[in-house]
mmCIF file of C-alpha atoms in Angstrom:
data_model
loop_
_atom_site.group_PDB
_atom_site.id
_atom_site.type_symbol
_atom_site.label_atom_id
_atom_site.label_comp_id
_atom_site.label_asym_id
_atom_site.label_seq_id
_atom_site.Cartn_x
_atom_site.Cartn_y
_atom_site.Cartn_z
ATOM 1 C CA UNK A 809 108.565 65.504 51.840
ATOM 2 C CA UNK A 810 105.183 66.927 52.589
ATOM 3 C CA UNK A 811 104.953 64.110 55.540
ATOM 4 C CA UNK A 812 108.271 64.760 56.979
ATOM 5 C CA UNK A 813 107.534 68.631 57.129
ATOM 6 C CA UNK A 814 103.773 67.938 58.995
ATOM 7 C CA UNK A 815 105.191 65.858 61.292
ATOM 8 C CA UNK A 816 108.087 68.436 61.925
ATOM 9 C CA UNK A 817 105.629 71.292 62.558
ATOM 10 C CA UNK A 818 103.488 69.107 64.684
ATOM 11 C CA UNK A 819 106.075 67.824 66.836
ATOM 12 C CA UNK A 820 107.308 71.798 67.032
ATOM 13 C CA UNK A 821 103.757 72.472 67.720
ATOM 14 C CA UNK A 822 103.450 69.296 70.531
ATOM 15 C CA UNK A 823 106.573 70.590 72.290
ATOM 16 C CA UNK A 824 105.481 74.060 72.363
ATOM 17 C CA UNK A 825 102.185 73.334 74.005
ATOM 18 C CA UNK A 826 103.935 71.082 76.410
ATOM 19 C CA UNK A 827 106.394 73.584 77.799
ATOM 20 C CA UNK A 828 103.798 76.023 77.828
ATOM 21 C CA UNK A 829 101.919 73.578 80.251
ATOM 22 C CA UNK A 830 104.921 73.169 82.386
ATOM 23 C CA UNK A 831 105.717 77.148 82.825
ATOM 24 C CA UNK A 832 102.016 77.509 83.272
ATOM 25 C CA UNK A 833 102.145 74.972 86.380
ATOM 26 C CA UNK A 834 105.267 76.466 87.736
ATOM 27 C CA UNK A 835 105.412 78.311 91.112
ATOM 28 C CA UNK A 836 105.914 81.771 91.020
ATOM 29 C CA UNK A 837 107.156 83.546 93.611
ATOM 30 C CA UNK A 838 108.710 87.229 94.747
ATOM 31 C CA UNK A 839 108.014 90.402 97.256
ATOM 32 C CA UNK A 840 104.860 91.962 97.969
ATOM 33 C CA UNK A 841 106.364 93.771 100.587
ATOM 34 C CA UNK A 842 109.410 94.439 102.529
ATOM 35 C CA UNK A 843 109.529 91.132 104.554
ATOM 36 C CA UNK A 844 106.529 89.637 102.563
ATOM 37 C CA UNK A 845 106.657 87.287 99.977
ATOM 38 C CA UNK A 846 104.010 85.670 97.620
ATOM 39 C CA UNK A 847 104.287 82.127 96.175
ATOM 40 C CA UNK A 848 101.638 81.106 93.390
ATOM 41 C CA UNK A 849 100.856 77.562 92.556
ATOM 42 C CA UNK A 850 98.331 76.082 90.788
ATOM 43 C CA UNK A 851 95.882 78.173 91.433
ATOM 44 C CA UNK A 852 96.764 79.255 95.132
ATOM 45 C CA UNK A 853 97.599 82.767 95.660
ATOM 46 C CA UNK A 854 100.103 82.410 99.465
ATOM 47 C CA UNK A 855 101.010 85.528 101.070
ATOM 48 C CA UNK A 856 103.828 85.073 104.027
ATOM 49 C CA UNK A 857 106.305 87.483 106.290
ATOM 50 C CA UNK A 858 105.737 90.089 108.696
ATOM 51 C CA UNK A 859 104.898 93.805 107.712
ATOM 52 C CA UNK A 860 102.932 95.784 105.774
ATOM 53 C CA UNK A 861 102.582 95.103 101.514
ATOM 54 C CA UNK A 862 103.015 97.247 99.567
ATOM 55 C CA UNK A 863 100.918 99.443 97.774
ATOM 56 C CA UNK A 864 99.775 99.712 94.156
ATOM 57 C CA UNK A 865 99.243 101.798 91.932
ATOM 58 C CA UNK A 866 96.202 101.268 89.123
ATOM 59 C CA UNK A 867 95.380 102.633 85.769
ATOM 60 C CA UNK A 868 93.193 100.842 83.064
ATOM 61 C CA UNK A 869 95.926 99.472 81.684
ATOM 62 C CA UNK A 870 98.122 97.750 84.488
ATOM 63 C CA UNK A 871 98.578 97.099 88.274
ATOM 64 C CA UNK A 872 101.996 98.203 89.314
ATOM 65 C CA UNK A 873 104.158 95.867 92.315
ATOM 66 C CA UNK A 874 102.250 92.516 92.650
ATOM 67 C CA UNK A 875 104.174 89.936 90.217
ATOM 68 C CA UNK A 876 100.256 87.782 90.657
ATOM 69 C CA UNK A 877 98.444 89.982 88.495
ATOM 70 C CA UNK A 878 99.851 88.973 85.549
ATOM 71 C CA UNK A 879 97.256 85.939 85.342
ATOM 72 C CA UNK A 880 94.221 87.154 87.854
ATOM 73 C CA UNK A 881 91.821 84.910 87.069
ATOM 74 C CA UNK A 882 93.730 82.032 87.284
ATOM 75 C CA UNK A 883 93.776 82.720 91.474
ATOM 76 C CA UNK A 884 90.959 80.816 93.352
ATOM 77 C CA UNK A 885 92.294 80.375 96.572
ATOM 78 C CA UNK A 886 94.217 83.127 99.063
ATOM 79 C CA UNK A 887 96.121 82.172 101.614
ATOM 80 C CA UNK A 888 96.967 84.996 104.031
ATOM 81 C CA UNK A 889 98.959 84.024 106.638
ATOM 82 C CA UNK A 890 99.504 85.713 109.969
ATOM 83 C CA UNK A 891 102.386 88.498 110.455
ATOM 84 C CA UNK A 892 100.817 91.087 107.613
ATOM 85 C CA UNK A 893 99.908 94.250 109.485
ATOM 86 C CA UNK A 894 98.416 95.701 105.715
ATOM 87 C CA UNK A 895 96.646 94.910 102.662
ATOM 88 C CA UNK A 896 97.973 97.087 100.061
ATOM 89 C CA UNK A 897 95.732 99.194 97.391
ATOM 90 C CA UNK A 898 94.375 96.459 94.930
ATOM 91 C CA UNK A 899 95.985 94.181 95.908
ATOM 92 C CA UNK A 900 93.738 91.480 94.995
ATOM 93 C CA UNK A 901 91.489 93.497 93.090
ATOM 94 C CA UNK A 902 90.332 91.411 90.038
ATOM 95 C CA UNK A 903 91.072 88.019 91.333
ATOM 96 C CA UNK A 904 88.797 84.394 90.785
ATOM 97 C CA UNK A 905 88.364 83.936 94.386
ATOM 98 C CA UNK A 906 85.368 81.960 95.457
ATOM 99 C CA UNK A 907 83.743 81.591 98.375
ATOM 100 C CA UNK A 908 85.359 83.011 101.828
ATOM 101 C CA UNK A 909 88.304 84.951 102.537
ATOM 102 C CA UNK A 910 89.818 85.269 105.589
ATOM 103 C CA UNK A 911 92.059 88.462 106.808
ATOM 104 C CA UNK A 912 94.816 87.291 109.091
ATOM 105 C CA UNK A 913 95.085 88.639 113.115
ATOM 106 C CA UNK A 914 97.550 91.539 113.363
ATOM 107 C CA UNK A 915 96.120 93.033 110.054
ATOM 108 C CA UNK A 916 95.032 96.750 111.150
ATOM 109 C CA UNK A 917 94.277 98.305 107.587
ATOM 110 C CA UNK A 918 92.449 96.866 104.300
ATOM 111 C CA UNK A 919 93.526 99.290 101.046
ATOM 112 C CA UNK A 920 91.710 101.398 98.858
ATOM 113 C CA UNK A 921 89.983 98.758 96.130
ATOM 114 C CA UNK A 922 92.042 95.989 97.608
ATOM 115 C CA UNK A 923 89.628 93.289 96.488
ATOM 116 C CA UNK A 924 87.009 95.181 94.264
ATOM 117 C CA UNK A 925 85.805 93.214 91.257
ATOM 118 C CA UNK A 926 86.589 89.972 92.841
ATOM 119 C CA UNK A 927 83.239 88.968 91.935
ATOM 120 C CA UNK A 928 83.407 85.481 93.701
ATOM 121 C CA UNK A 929 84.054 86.776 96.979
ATOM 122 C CA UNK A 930 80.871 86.007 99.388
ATOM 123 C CA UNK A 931 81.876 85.820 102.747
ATOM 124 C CA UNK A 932 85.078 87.946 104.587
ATOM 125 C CA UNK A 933 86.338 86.979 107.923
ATOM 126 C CA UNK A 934 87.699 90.569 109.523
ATOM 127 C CA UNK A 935 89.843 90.541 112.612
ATOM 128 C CA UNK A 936 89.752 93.088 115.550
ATOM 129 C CA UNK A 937 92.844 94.185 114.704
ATOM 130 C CA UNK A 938 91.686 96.060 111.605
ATOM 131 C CA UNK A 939 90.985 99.470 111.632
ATOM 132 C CA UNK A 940 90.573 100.622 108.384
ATOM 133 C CA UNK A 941 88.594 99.910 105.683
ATOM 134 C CA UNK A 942 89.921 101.706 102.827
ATOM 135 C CA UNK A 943 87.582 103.371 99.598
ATOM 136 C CA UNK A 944 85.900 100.286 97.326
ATOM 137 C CA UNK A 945 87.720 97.279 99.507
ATOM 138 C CA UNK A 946 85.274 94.979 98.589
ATOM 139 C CA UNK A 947 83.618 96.495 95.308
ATOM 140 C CA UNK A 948 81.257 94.430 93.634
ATOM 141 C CA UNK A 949 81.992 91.490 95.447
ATOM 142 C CA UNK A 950 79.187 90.020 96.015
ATOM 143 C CA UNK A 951 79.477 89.852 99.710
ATOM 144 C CA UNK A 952 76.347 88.201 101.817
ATOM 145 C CA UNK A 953 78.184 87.764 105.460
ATOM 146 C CA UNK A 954 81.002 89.337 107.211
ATOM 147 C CA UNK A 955 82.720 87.680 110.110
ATOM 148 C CA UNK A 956 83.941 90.166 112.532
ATOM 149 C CA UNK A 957 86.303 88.856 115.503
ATOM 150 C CA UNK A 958 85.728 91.795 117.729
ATOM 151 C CA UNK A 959 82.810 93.748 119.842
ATOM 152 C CA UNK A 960 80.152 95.653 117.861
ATOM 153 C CA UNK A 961 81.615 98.877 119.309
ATOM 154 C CA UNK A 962 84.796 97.792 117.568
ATOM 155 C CA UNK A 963 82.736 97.102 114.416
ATOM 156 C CA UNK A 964 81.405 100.698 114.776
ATOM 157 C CA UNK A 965 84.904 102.662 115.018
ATOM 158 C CA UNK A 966 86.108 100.670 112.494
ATOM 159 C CA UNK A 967 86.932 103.692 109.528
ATOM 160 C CA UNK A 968 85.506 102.616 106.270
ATOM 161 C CA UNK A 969 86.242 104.542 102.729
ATOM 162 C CA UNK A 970 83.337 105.507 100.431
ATOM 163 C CA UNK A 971 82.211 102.552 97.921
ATOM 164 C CA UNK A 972 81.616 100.022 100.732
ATOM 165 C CA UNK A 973 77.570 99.548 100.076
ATOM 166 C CA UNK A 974 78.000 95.848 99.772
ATOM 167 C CA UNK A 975 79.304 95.874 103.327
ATOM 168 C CA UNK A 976 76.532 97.402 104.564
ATOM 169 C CA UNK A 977 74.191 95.243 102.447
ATOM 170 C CA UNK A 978 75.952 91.888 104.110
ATOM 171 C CA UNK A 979 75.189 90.147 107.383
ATOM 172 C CA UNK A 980 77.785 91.130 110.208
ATOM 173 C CA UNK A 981 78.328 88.408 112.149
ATOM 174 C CA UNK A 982 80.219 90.148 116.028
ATOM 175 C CA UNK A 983 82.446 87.039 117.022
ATOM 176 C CA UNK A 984 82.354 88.825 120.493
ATOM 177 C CA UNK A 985 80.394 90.216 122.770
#
């Protein structure tokens, strides 16, 4: 009886852990704005549409709109394609990301904390287009060169929120002259 009981609880156990593996490989997918979507797949964070996202709202305890941050650290790649004209407040605040990220033509403002504590963040690619930078975008990422696709005047208009040091501390790289 003992037998037929472990091997009952271990088969319970075996199933469990495989459908756990399954919903954990599963696409997710929803709205991150009004004509923008978000698909999530093993690993890769996609953001698609037209528009501006949404914003957040943060407290210690919760982000508020993005269906993603359930499992932050489980993003390493971002995928923003073009057709955002936003970045929403932290919206990506918090995530795995390594290496670069690139911010897609057409977007004209980058949110308040929108990728602060995304500590494997070391490079950003910045279109023209953008405007804005908003308070803490990039805090403490650890951000060593910045990619700008426009003039340096354009780099110099360009309004940027308190809690930005690690912009400043970063190479600019003008794309244009």
């Amino acid at each position: 009886m003992k037998k037929i009981m472990s091997l009952i609880i271990s088969a319970v156990i075996l199933i469990s852990s495989l459908s756990m593996a399954v919903y954990a490989a599963s696409p997710v997918s929803g709205k991150c704005g009004d004509n923008l979507t978000y698909t999530y797949s093993d690993g890769t964070l996609t953001i698609s549409g037209t528009g501006p996202m949404y914003n957040t709202e943060y407290n210690a305890e919760s982000y508020i709109n993005y269906g993603w941050v359930e499992n932050p650290l489980e993003i390493d790649t971002l995928i923003l394609h073009e057709g955002m004209t936003t970045i929403g407040a932290y919206a990506f605040s918090s995530l795995n990301i390594s290496g670069e990220v690139t911010i897609p033509e057409g977007v004209t403002s980058i949110g308040l904390g929108a990728f602060s504590h995304s500590m494997g963040i070391t490079s950003v690619s910045i279109p023209a287009t953008v405007t804005n930078i908003g308070t803490a975008a990039f805090y403490d990422c650890p951000l060593t060169d910045i990619y700008y696709g426009g003039t340096p005047e354009q780099w110099n208009s360009i309004t940027f929120g308190e809690e930005n040091n690690n912009i400043y501390d970063a190479e600019v790289h003008v794309t244009s002259t």
